[in-house]
Tab-separated table of C-alpha atoms and ligand atoms in Angstrom:
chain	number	residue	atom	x	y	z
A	1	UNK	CA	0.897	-7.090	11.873
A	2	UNK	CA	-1.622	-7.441	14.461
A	3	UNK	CA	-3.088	-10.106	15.378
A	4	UNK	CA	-6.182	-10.900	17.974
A	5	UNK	CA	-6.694	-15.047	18.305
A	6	UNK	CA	-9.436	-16.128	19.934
A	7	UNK	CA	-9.360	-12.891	22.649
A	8	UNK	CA	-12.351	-13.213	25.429
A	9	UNK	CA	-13.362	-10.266	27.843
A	10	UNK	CA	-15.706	-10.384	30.489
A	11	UNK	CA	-16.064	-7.754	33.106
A	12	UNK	CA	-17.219	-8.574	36.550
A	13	UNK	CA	-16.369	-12.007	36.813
A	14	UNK	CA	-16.349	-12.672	40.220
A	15	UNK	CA	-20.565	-11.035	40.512
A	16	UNK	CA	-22.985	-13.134	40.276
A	17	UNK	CA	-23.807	-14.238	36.559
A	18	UNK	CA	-26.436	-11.343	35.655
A	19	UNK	CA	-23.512	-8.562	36.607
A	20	UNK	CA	-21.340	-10.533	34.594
A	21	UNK	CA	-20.639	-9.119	30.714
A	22	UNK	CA	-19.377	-10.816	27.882
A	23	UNK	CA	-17.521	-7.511	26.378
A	24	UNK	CA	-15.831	-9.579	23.669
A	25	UNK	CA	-16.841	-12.780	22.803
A	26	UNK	CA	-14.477	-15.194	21.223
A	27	UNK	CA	-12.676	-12.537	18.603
A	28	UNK	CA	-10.436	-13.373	16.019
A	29	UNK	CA	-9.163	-10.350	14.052
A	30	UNK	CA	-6.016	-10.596	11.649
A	31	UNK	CA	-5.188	-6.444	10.602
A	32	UNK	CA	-3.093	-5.984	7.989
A	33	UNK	CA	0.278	-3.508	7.203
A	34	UNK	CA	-1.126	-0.280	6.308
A	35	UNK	CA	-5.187	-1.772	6.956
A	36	UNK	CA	-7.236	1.690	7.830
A	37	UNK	CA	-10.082	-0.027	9.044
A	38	UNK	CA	-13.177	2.000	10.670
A	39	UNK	CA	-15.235	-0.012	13.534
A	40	UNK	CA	-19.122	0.986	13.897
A	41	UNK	CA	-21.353	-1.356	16.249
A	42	UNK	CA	-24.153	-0.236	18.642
A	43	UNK	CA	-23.047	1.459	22.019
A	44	UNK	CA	-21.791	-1.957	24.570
A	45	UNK	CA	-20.979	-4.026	21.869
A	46	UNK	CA	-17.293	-4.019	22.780
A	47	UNK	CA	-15.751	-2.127	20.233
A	48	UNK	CA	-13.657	0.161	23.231
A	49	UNK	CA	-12.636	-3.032	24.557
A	50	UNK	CA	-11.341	-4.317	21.064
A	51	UNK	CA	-8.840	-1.497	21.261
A	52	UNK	CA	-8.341	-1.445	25.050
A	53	UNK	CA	-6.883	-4.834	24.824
A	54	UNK	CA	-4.580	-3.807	22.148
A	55	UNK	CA	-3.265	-1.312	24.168
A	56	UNK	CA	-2.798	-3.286	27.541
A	57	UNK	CA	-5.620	-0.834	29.005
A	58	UNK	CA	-7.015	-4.407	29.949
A	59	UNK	CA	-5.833	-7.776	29.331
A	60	UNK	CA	-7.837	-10.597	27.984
A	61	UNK	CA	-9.251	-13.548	29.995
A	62	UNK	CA	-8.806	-16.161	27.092
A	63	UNK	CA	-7.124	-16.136	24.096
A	64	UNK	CA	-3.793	-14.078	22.454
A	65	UNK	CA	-2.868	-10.824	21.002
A	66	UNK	CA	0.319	-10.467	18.632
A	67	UNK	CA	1.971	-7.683	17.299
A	68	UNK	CA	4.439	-8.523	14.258
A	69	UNK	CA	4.245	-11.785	15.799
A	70	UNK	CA	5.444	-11.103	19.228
A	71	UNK	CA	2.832	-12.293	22.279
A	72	UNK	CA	1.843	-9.357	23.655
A	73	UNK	CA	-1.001	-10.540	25.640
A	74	UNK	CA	0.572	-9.626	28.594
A	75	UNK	CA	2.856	-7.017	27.895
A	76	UNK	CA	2.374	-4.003	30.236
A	77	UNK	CA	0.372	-0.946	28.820
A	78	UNK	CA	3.392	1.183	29.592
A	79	UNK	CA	5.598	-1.138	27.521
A	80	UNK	CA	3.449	-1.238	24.618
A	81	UNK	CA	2.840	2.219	24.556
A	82	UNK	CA	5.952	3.071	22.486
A	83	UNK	CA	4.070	1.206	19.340
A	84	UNK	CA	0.780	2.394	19.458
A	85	UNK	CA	-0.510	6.216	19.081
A	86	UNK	CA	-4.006	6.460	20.340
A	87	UNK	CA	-6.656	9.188	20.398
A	88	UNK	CA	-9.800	9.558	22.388
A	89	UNK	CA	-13.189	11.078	22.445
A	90	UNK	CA	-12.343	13.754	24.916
A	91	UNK	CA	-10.616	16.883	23.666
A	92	UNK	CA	-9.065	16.947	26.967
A	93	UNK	CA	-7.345	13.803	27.583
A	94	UNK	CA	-4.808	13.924	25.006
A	95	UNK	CA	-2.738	17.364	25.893
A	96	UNK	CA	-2.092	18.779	29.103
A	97	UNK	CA	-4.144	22.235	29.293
A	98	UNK	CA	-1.561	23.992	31.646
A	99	UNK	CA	1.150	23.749	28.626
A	100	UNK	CA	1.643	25.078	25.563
A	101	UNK	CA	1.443	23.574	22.004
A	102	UNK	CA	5.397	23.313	22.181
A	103	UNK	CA	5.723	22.216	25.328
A	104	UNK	CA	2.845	19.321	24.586
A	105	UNK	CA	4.536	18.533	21.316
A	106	UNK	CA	8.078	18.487	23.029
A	107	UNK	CA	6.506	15.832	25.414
A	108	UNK	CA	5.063	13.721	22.636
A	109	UNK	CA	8.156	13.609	20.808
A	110	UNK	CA	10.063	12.651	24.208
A	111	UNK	CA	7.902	9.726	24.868
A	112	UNK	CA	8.945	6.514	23.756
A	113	UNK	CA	12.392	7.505	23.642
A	114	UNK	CA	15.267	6.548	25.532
A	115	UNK	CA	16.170	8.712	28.684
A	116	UNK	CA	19.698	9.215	28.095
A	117	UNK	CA	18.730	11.554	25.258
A	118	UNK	CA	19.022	15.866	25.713
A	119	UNK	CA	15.257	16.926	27.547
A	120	UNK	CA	15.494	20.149	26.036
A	121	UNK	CA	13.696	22.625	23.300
A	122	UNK	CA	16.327	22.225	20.445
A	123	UNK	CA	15.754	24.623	16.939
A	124	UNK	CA	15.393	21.494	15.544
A	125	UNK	CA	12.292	20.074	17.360
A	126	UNK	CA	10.598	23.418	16.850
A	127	UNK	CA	11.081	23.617	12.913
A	128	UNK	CA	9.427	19.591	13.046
A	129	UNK	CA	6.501	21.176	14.674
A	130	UNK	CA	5.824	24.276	12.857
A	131	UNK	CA	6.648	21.988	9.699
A	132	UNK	CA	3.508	19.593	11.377
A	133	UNK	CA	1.509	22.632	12.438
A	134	UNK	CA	1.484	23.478	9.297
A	135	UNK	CA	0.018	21.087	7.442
A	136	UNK	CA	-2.683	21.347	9.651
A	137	UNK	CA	-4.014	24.442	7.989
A	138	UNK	CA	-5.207	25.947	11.469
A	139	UNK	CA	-2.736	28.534	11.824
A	140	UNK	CA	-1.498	26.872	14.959
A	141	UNK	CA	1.773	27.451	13.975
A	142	UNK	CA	1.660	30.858	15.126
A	143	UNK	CA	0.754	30.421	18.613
A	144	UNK	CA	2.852	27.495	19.752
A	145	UNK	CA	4.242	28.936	23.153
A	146	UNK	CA	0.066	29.430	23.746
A	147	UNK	CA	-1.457	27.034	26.539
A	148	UNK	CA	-3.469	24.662	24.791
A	149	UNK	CA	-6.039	25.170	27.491
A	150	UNK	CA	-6.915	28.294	25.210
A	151	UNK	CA	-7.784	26.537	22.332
A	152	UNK	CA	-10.901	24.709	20.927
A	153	UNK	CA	-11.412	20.863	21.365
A	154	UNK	CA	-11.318	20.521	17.528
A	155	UNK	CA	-7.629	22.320	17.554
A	156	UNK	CA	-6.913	20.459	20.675
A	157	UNK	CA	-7.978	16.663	18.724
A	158	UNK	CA	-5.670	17.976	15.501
A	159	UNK	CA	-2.532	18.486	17.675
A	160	UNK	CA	-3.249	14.876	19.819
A	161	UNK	CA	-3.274	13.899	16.790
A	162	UNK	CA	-0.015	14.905	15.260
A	163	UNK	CA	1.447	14.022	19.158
A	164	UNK	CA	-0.039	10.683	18.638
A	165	UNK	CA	1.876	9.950	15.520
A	166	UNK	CA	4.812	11.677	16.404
A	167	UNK	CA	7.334	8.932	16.794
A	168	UNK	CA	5.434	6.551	14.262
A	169	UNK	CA	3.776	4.245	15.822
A	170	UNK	CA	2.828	0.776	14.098
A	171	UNK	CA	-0.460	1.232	14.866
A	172	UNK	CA	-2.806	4.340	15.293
A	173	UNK	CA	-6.285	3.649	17.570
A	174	UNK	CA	-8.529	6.341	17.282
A	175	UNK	CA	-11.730	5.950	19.789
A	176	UNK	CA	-14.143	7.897	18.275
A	177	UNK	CA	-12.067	10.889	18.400
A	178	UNK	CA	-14.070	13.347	17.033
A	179	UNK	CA	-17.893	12.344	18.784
A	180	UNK	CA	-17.345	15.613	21.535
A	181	UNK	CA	-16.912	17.851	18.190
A	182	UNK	CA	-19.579	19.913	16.222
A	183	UNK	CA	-20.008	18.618	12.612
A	184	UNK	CA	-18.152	21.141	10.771
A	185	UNK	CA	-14.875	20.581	13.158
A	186	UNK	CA	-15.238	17.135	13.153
A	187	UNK	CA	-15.172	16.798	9.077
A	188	UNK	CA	-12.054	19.191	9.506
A	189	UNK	CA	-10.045	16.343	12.043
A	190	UNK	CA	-11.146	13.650	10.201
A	191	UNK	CA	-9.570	14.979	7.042
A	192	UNK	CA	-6.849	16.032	9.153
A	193	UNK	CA	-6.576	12.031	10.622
A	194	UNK	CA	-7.120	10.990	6.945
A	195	UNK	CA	-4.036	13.122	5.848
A	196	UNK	CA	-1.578	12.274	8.376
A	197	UNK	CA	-2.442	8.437	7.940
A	198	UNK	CA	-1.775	8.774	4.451
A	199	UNK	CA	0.921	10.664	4.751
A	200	UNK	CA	2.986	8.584	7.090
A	201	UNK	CA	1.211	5.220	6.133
A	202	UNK	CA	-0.319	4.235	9.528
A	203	UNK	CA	-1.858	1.083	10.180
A	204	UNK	CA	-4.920	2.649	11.920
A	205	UNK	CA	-8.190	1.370	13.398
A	206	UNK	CA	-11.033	4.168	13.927
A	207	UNK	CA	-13.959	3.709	16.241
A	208	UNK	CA	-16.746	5.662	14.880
A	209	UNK	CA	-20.075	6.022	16.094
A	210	UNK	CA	-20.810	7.336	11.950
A	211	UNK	CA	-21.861	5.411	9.370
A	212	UNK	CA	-21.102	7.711	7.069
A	213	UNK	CA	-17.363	8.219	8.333
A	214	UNK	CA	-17.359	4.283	8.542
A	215	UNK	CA	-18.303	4.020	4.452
A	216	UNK	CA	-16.047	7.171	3.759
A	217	UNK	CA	-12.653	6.608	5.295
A	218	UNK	CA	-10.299	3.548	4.998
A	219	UNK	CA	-9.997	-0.016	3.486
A	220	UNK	CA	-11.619	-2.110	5.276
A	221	UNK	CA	-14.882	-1.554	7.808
A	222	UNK	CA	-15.858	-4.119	11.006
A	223	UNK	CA	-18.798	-4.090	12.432
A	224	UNK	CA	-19.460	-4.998	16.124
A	225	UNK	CA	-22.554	-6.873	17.741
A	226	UNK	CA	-22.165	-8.648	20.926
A	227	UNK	CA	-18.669	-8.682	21.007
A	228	UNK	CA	-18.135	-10.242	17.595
A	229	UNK	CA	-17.646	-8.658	14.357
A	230	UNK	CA	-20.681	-9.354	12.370
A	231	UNK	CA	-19.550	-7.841	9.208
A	232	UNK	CA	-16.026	-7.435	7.901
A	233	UNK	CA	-15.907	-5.897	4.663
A	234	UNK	CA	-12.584	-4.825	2.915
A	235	UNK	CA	-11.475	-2.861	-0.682
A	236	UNK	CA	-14.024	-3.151	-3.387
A	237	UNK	CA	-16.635	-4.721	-1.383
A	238	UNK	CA	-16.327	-1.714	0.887
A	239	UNK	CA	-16.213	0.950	-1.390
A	240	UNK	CA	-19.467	-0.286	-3.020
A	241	UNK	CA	-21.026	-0.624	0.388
A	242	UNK	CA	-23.984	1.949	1.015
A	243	UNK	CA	-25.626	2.671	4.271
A	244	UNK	CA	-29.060	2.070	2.478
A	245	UNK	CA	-27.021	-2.088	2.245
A	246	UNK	CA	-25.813	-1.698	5.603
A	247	UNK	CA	-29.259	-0.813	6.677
A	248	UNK	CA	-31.046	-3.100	4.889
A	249	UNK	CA	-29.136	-5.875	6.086
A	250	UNK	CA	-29.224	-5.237	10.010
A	251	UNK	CA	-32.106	-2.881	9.816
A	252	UNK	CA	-34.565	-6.286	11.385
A	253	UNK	CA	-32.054	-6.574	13.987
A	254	UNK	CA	-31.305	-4.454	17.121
A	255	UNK	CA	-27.017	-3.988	15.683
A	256	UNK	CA	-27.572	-0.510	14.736
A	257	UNK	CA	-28.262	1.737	17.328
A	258	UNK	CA	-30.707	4.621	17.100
A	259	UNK	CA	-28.178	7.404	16.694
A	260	UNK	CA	-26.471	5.906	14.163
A	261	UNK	CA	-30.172	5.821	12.430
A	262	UNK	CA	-30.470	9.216	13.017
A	263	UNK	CA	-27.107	10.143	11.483
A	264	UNK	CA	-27.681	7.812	8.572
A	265	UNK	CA	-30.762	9.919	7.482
B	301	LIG	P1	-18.525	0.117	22.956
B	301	LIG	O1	-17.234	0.828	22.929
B	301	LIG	O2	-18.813	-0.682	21.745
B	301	LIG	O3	-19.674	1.040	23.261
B	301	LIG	P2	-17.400	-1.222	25.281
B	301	LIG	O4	-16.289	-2.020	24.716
B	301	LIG	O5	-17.050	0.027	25.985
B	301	LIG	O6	-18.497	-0.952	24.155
B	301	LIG	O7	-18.204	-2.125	26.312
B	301	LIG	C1	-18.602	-3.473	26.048
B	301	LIG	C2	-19.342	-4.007	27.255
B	301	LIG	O8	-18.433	-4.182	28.341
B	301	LIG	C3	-20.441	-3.085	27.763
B	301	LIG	O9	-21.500	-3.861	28.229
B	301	LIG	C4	-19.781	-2.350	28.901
B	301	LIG	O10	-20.729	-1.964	29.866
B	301	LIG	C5	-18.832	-3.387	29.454
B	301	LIG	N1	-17.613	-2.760	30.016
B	301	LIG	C6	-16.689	-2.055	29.327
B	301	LIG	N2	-15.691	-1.655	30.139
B	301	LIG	C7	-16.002	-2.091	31.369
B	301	LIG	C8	-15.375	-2.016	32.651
B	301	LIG	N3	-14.204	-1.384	32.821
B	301	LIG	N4	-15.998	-2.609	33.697
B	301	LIG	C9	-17.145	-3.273	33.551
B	301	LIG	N5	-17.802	-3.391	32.373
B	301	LIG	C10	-17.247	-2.824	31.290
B	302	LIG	MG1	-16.734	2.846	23.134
């Protein structure tokens, strides 16, 4: 369903060659309908630009991305934007503080759609959400006309979330979404992510700086050195994979970065 053919980055091609970086090097990714595939790799080694040039954040230099075999290499970020449902790191980048949970969830469901249709708070809408808000298990059903400005960056990641996948999208991206949160909340969203991609049966790719998380969650696990995936592992080969394996294997090498040592212990 997607598909990345020979996709090369570099960033600041036109410095002189030691400025210059190699973010993705040659990649060739094929992702499968309904792949959940986690991404670990050391900090740099390209795994933001992986997803950056699915989105049309940046386009690639060589090579072509597909989705359900249309060329989108060049498709505007806006235009693509309809297909994919993305999270990020920071709490506050995926709702708009100033508004409430309705109003943000109104928003998300407005996106993506055509213009001719009502703009307007319908009974309908705000049974979906409390229905969504629900299943969330935070009790932020009851406060929906609250700013979301007001609430905590784990509650703010769980409704991004549900906005993100709103309007199913082919494909969720999730950039290490839950890195800003303490432990305990971030167990909570990834549960939360796991449920919803389950639930709707999301084609998903999740950047996470956790090995752990990266063993746990999904079917399939890529790991990034250099820009190249050095390790793609998928289904029974990944549920038998271990961190004590994954260390063992790269532990000579500089591929796993320190923090992801320190989590691993
Ligand atoms: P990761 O997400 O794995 O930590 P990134 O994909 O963000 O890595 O970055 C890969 C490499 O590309 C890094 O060396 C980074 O400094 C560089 N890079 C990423 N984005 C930009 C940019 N917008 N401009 C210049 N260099 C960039
Ligand atoms: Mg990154």
């Amino acid at each position: 369903m997607l598909e990345l053919k020979n996709v090369t980055k570099v960033f600041n091609k036109d410095q002189n060659i030691i400025d210059r970086k190699v973010a993705l090097d040659n990649l060739t990714i094929t992702v499968e309908d309904g792949d959940f595939i986690t991404v670990i790799g050391s900090n740099g080694s390209g795994k933001s630009t992986f997803l950056n040039i699915v989105t049309g954040m940046h386009i690639a230099d060589i090579g072509n991305v597909f989705l359900d075999g249309i060329d989108i290499t060049k498709m505007k970020q806006y235009k693509r934007a309809k297909y994919m449902g993305m999270v990020y790191q920071d709490p506050m980048q995926g709702t708009a503080s100033n508004m409430s949970i309705l109003e943000n969830m109104e928003m998300a469901l407005k996106r993506g759609k055509r213009k001719t249709l009502r703009w307007g708070f319908s009974a309908k809408n705000r049974d979906l959400f409390i229905s969504l808000l629900k299943k969330l298990d935070l009790g932020l059903e009851k406060r929906m006309s609250q700013k979301v400005g007001l609430l905590s960056g784990g509650q703010r990641q769980a409704i991004t979330l549900l906005m993100a996948t709103l309007n199913s999208p082919k494909l969720l991206l999730l950039d290490e979404h839950t890195a800003a949160l303490d432990p305990k909340t971030a167990k909570t969203v990834l549960e939360i992510s796991e449920k919803i991609i389950q639930d709707e049966k999301l084609t998903t790719i999740m950047i996470t700086h956790n090995m752990k998380d990266a063993i746990k969650y999904g079917n399939r696990l890529l790991m990034f050195n250099e820009g190249k995936v050095i390790l793609d592992v998928r289904d029974e080969e990944k549920k038998n994979l271990t961190i004590e394996k994954l260390l063992q294997k790269f532990s000579s090498t500089d591929v796993i970065s320190s923090d992801q040592l320190v989590l691993a212990k």
